[in-house]
């Protein structure tokens, strides 16, 4: 069920606009509004789950679908030198939007470890 106070549910419903780069029946990918790399895309399921732990507990097939969407997006965006896939989870993980999402970061050489 969509969560009325969830930013990403509002992007799914079209209530808040987003720059969508890829879409399936179950997921959308859109550019992050505050990019941390030359290419910074978020991938979300259309159905609300709070985080990657809840998603994987509830619907492992959808979790797999999202990873397939990652592959489609990195091919479409030609991130041939690589990319970083991130799922910030919970307060200690730095999650600020509680609708599960994967960040794809690429287009430059990324440093490790992150802060
Ligand atoms: P996180 O901090 O891992 O929960 O990631 C949330 C991400 O959502 C951040 O990178 C934000 O820049 C991004 N974000 C917040 N609002 C929007 C929006 N309206 N459209 C696109 N990205 C957004
Ligand atoms: Zn949501």
PDB file of C-alpha atoms and ligand atoms in Angstrom:
ATOM      1  CA  UNK A   1       0.000   0.000   0.000  1.00  0.00           C
ATOM      2  CA  UNK A   2       1.274   3.522  -0.734  1.00  0.00           C
ATOM      3  CA  UNK A   3       2.267   5.429   2.408  1.00  0.00           C
ATOM      4  CA  UNK A   4       0.654   8.861   2.370  1.00  0.00           C
ATOM      5  CA  UNK A   5       3.633  10.569   3.995  1.00  0.00           C
ATOM      6  CA  UNK A   6       6.309   8.795   1.941  1.00  0.00           C
ATOM      7  CA  UNK A   7       8.274  10.900  -0.554  1.00  0.00           C
ATOM      8  CA  UNK A   8       9.076   7.993  -2.858  1.00  0.00           C
ATOM      9  CA  UNK A   9       5.474   6.688  -2.842  1.00  0.00           C
ATOM     10  CA  UNK A  10       4.556  10.186  -4.058  1.00  0.00           C
ATOM     11  CA  UNK A  11       7.110   9.868  -6.868  1.00  0.00           C
ATOM     12  CA  UNK A  12       5.588   6.485  -7.805  1.00  0.00           C
ATOM     13  CA  UNK A  13       2.084   8.004  -7.902  1.00  0.00           C
ATOM     14  CA  UNK A  14       3.268  11.051  -9.870  1.00  0.00           C
ATOM     15  CA  UNK A  15       2.294  13.465  -7.095  1.00  0.00           C
ATOM     16  CA  UNK A  16       5.933  14.598  -6.942  1.00  0.00           C
ATOM     17  CA  UNK A  17       7.794  14.791 -10.260  1.00  0.00           C
ATOM     18  CA  UNK A  18      11.024  12.911 -10.902  1.00  0.00           C
ATOM     19  CA  UNK A  19      13.415  12.584 -13.804  1.00  0.00           C
ATOM     20  CA  UNK A  20      12.681   8.936 -14.605  1.00  0.00           C
ATOM     21  CA  UNK A  21      15.345   7.074 -16.598  1.00  0.00           C
ATOM     22  CA  UNK A  22      13.928   3.536 -16.575  1.00  0.00           C
ATOM     23  CA  UNK A  23      10.638   1.909 -15.549  1.00  0.00           C
ATOM     24  CA  UNK A  24       9.134  -1.563 -15.283  1.00  0.00           C
ATOM     25  CA  UNK A  25       5.774  -2.747 -13.977  1.00  0.00           C
ATOM     26  CA  UNK A  26       7.349  -3.134 -10.521  1.00  0.00           C
ATOM     27  CA  UNK A  27      10.095  -0.525 -10.291  1.00  0.00           C
ATOM     28  CA  UNK A  28      11.304   2.895 -11.363  1.00  0.00           C
ATOM     29  CA  UNK A  29      14.746   4.453 -11.674  1.00  0.00           C
ATOM     30  CA  UNK A  30      15.202   8.226 -11.493  1.00  0.00           C
ATOM     31  CA  UNK A  31      18.005  10.741 -11.079  1.00  0.00           C
ATOM     32  CA  UNK A  32      18.862  11.732  -7.505  1.00  0.00           C
ATOM     33  CA  UNK A  33      17.928  15.366  -6.876  1.00  0.00           C
ATOM     34  CA  UNK A  34      21.260  15.996  -5.088  1.00  0.00           C
ATOM     35  CA  UNK A  35      23.818  13.968  -7.068  1.00  0.00           C
ATOM     36  CA  UNK A  36      26.981  12.738  -5.289  1.00  0.00           C
ATOM     37  CA  UNK A  37      28.635  11.594  -8.550  1.00  0.00           C
ATOM     38  CA  UNK A  38      28.318  12.509 -12.267  1.00  0.00           C
ATOM     39  CA  UNK A  39      25.742   9.719 -12.567  1.00  0.00           C
ATOM     40  CA  UNK A  40      23.556   9.221  -9.472  1.00  0.00           C
ATOM     41  CA  UNK A  41      20.376   7.234  -9.977  1.00  0.00           C
ATOM     42  CA  UNK A  42      17.934   5.786  -7.442  1.00  0.00           C
ATOM     43  CA  UNK A  43      16.081   2.515  -8.047  1.00  0.00           C
ATOM     44  CA  UNK A  44      12.913   1.853  -6.044  1.00  0.00           C
ATOM     45  CA  UNK A  45      10.100  -0.700  -6.053  1.00  0.00           C
ATOM     46  CA  UNK A  46       6.663   0.767  -6.724  1.00  0.00           C
ATOM     47  CA  UNK A  47       5.377  -1.033  -3.620  1.00  0.00           C
ATOM     48  CA  UNK A  48       6.473   0.468  -0.305  1.00  0.00           C
ATOM     49  CA  UNK A  49       8.965  -1.372   1.887  1.00  0.00           C
ATOM     50  CA  UNK A  50      10.824   0.538   4.575  1.00  0.00           C
ATOM     51  CA  UNK A  51      14.278  -0.829   3.793  1.00  0.00           C
ATOM     52  CA  UNK A  52      16.216  -3.605   2.097  1.00  0.00           C
ATOM     53  CA  UNK A  53      15.817  -5.913   5.108  1.00  0.00           C
ATOM     54  CA  UNK A  54      12.013  -5.661   5.014  1.00  0.00           C
ATOM     55  CA  UNK A  55      11.983  -6.083   1.242  1.00  0.00           C
ATOM     56  CA  UNK A  56      14.106  -9.219   1.287  1.00  0.00           C
ATOM     57  CA  UNK A  57      12.089 -10.763   4.125  1.00  0.00           C
ATOM     58  CA  UNK A  58       8.817 -10.089   2.292  1.00  0.00           C
ATOM     59  CA  UNK A  59       9.521 -10.463  -1.433  1.00  0.00           C
ATOM     60  CA  UNK A  60      12.836 -11.933  -2.508  1.00  0.00           C
ATOM     61  CA  UNK A  61      11.632 -12.111  -6.140  1.00  0.00           C
ATOM     62  CA  UNK A  62      11.129  -8.341  -6.158  1.00  0.00           C
ATOM     63  CA  UNK A  63      14.600  -7.912  -4.629  1.00  0.00           C
ATOM     64  CA  UNK A  64      15.983  -9.905  -7.554  1.00  0.00           C
ATOM     65  CA  UNK A  65      13.976  -7.842 -10.008  1.00  0.00           C
ATOM     66  CA  UNK A  66      15.522  -4.646  -8.617  1.00  0.00           C
ATOM     67  CA  UNK A  67      19.004  -6.071  -9.194  1.00  0.00           C
ATOM     68  CA  UNK A  68      17.998  -6.825 -12.778  1.00  0.00           C
ATOM     69  CA  UNK A  69      16.862  -3.199 -13.108  1.00  0.00           C
ATOM     70  CA  UNK A  70      20.325  -2.142 -11.866  1.00  0.00           C
ATOM     71  CA  UNK A  71      21.866  -4.099 -14.739  1.00  0.00           C
ATOM     72  CA  UNK A  72      19.498  -2.550 -17.285  1.00  0.00           C
ATOM     73  CA  UNK A  73      20.193   0.971 -15.989  1.00  0.00           C
ATOM     74  CA  UNK A  74      23.993   0.666 -15.939  1.00  0.00           C
ATOM     75  CA  UNK A  75      23.879  -0.623 -19.532  1.00  0.00           C
ATOM     76  CA  UNK A  76      21.565   2.194 -20.603  1.00  0.00           C
ATOM     77  CA  UNK A  77      23.773   4.797 -18.881  1.00  0.00           C
ATOM     78  CA  UNK A  78      26.935   3.065 -20.219  1.00  0.00           C
ATOM     79  CA  UNK A  79      28.716   2.895 -16.862  1.00  0.00           C
ATOM     80  CA  UNK A  80      31.310   0.640 -18.473  1.00  0.00           C
ATOM     81  CA  UNK A  81      34.124   1.511 -16.037  1.00  0.00           C
ATOM     82  CA  UNK A  82      32.008   0.431 -13.094  1.00  0.00           C
ATOM     83  CA  UNK A  83      29.698   1.880 -10.506  1.00  0.00           C
ATOM     84  CA  UNK A  84      28.801   1.611  -6.824  1.00  0.00           C
ATOM     85  CA  UNK A  85      25.515   0.096  -5.616  1.00  0.00           C
ATOM     86  CA  UNK A  86      24.460   1.380  -2.178  1.00  0.00           C
ATOM     87  CA  UNK A  87      21.482   0.696   0.079  1.00  0.00           C
ATOM     88  CA  UNK A  88      21.767   2.942   3.132  1.00  0.00           C
ATOM     89  CA  UNK A  89      19.709   1.186   5.795  1.00  0.00           C
ATOM     90  CA  UNK A  90      18.414   2.560   9.086  1.00  0.00           C
ATOM     91  CA  UNK A  91      19.734   5.446  11.200  1.00  0.00           C
ATOM     92  CA  UNK A  92      23.286   4.110  11.485  1.00  0.00           C
ATOM     93  CA  UNK A  93      23.319   3.397   7.741  1.00  0.00           C
ATOM     94  CA  UNK A  94      22.427   6.993   6.932  1.00  0.00           C
ATOM     95  CA  UNK A  95      19.013   6.244   5.403  1.00  0.00           C
ATOM     96  CA  UNK A  96      16.997   9.460   5.069  1.00  0.00           C
ATOM     97  CA  UNK A  97      14.024   8.242   2.991  1.00  0.00           C
ATOM     98  CA  UNK A  98      12.298   5.195   4.490  1.00  0.00           C
ATOM     99  CA  UNK A  99      11.218   3.650   1.171  1.00  0.00           C
ATOM    100  CA  UNK A 100      13.769   1.067   0.093  1.00  0.00           C
ATOM    101  CA  UNK A 101      16.092   2.308  -2.632  1.00  0.00           C
ATOM    102  CA  UNK A 102      19.365   1.434  -4.280  1.00  0.00           C
ATOM    103  CA  UNK A 103      21.760   4.213  -5.226  1.00  0.00           C
ATOM    104  CA  UNK A 104      23.779   3.742  -8.406  1.00  0.00           C
ATOM    105  CA  UNK A 105      26.817   6.027  -8.331  1.00  0.00           C
ATOM    106  CA  UNK A 106      29.200   6.265 -11.260  1.00  0.00           C
ATOM    107  CA  UNK A 107      30.886   8.384 -13.870  1.00  0.00           C
ATOM    108  CA  UNK A 108      34.030   9.009 -11.822  1.00  0.00           C
ATOM    109  CA  UNK A 109      36.503   6.959  -9.803  1.00  0.00           C
ATOM    110  CA  UNK A 110      34.927   6.564  -6.351  1.00  0.00           C
ATOM    111  CA  UNK A 111      36.982   6.440  -3.164  1.00  0.00           C
ATOM    112  CA  UNK A 112      36.856   3.765  -0.485  1.00  0.00           C
ATOM    113  CA  UNK A 113      36.047   3.565   2.370  1.00  0.00           C
ATOM    114  CA  UNK A 114      33.058   5.925   2.396  1.00  0.00           C
ATOM    115  CA  UNK A 115      32.784   8.294   5.380  1.00  0.00           C
TER     116      UNK A 115
HETATM  117  P1  LIG B   1      19.214   7.960   1.546  1.00  0.00           P
HETATM  118  O1  LIG B   1      19.845   9.133   2.262  1.00  0.00           O
HETATM  119  O2  LIG B   1      20.150   6.807   1.309  1.00  0.00           O
HETATM  120  O3  LIG B   1      17.915   7.539   2.206  1.00  0.00           O
HETATM  121  O4  LIG B   1      18.870   8.467   0.087  1.00  0.00           O
HETATM  122  C1  LIG B   1      17.801   9.324  -0.191  1.00  0.00           C
HETATM  123  C2  LIG B   1      18.169  10.061  -1.447  1.00  0.00           C
HETATM  124  O5  LIG B   1      16.996  10.634  -1.987  1.00  0.00           O
HETATM  125  C3  LIG B   1      19.188  11.198  -1.267  1.00  0.00           C
HETATM  126  O6  LIG B   1      20.356  10.936  -2.043  1.00  0.00           O
HETATM  127  C4  LIG B   1      18.421  12.435  -1.765  1.00  0.00           C
HETATM  128  O7  LIG B   1      19.247  13.337  -2.474  1.00  0.00           O
HETATM  129  C5  LIG B   1      17.361  11.806  -2.659  1.00  0.00           C
HETATM  130  N1  LIG B   1      16.155  12.590  -2.855  1.00  0.00           N
HETATM  131  C6  LIG B   1      15.436  13.255  -1.909  1.00  0.00           C
HETATM  132  N2  LIG B   1      14.371  13.849  -2.461  1.00  0.00           N
HETATM  133  C7  LIG B   1      14.384  13.543  -3.794  1.00  0.00           C
HETATM  134  C8  LIG B   1      13.549  13.849  -4.898  1.00  0.00           C
HETATM  135  N3  LIG B   1      12.429  14.604  -4.775  1.00  0.00           N
HETATM  136  N4  LIG B   1      13.896  13.389  -6.123  1.00  0.00           N
HETATM  137  C9  LIG B   1      15.007  12.632  -6.272  1.00  0.00           C
HETATM  138  N5  LIG B   1      15.842  12.291  -5.262  1.00  0.00           N
HETATM  139  C10 LIG B   1      15.540  12.743  -4.037  1.00  0.00           C
HETATM  140 ZN1  LIG B   2       6.974   4.640   0.094  1.00  0.00          ZN
END
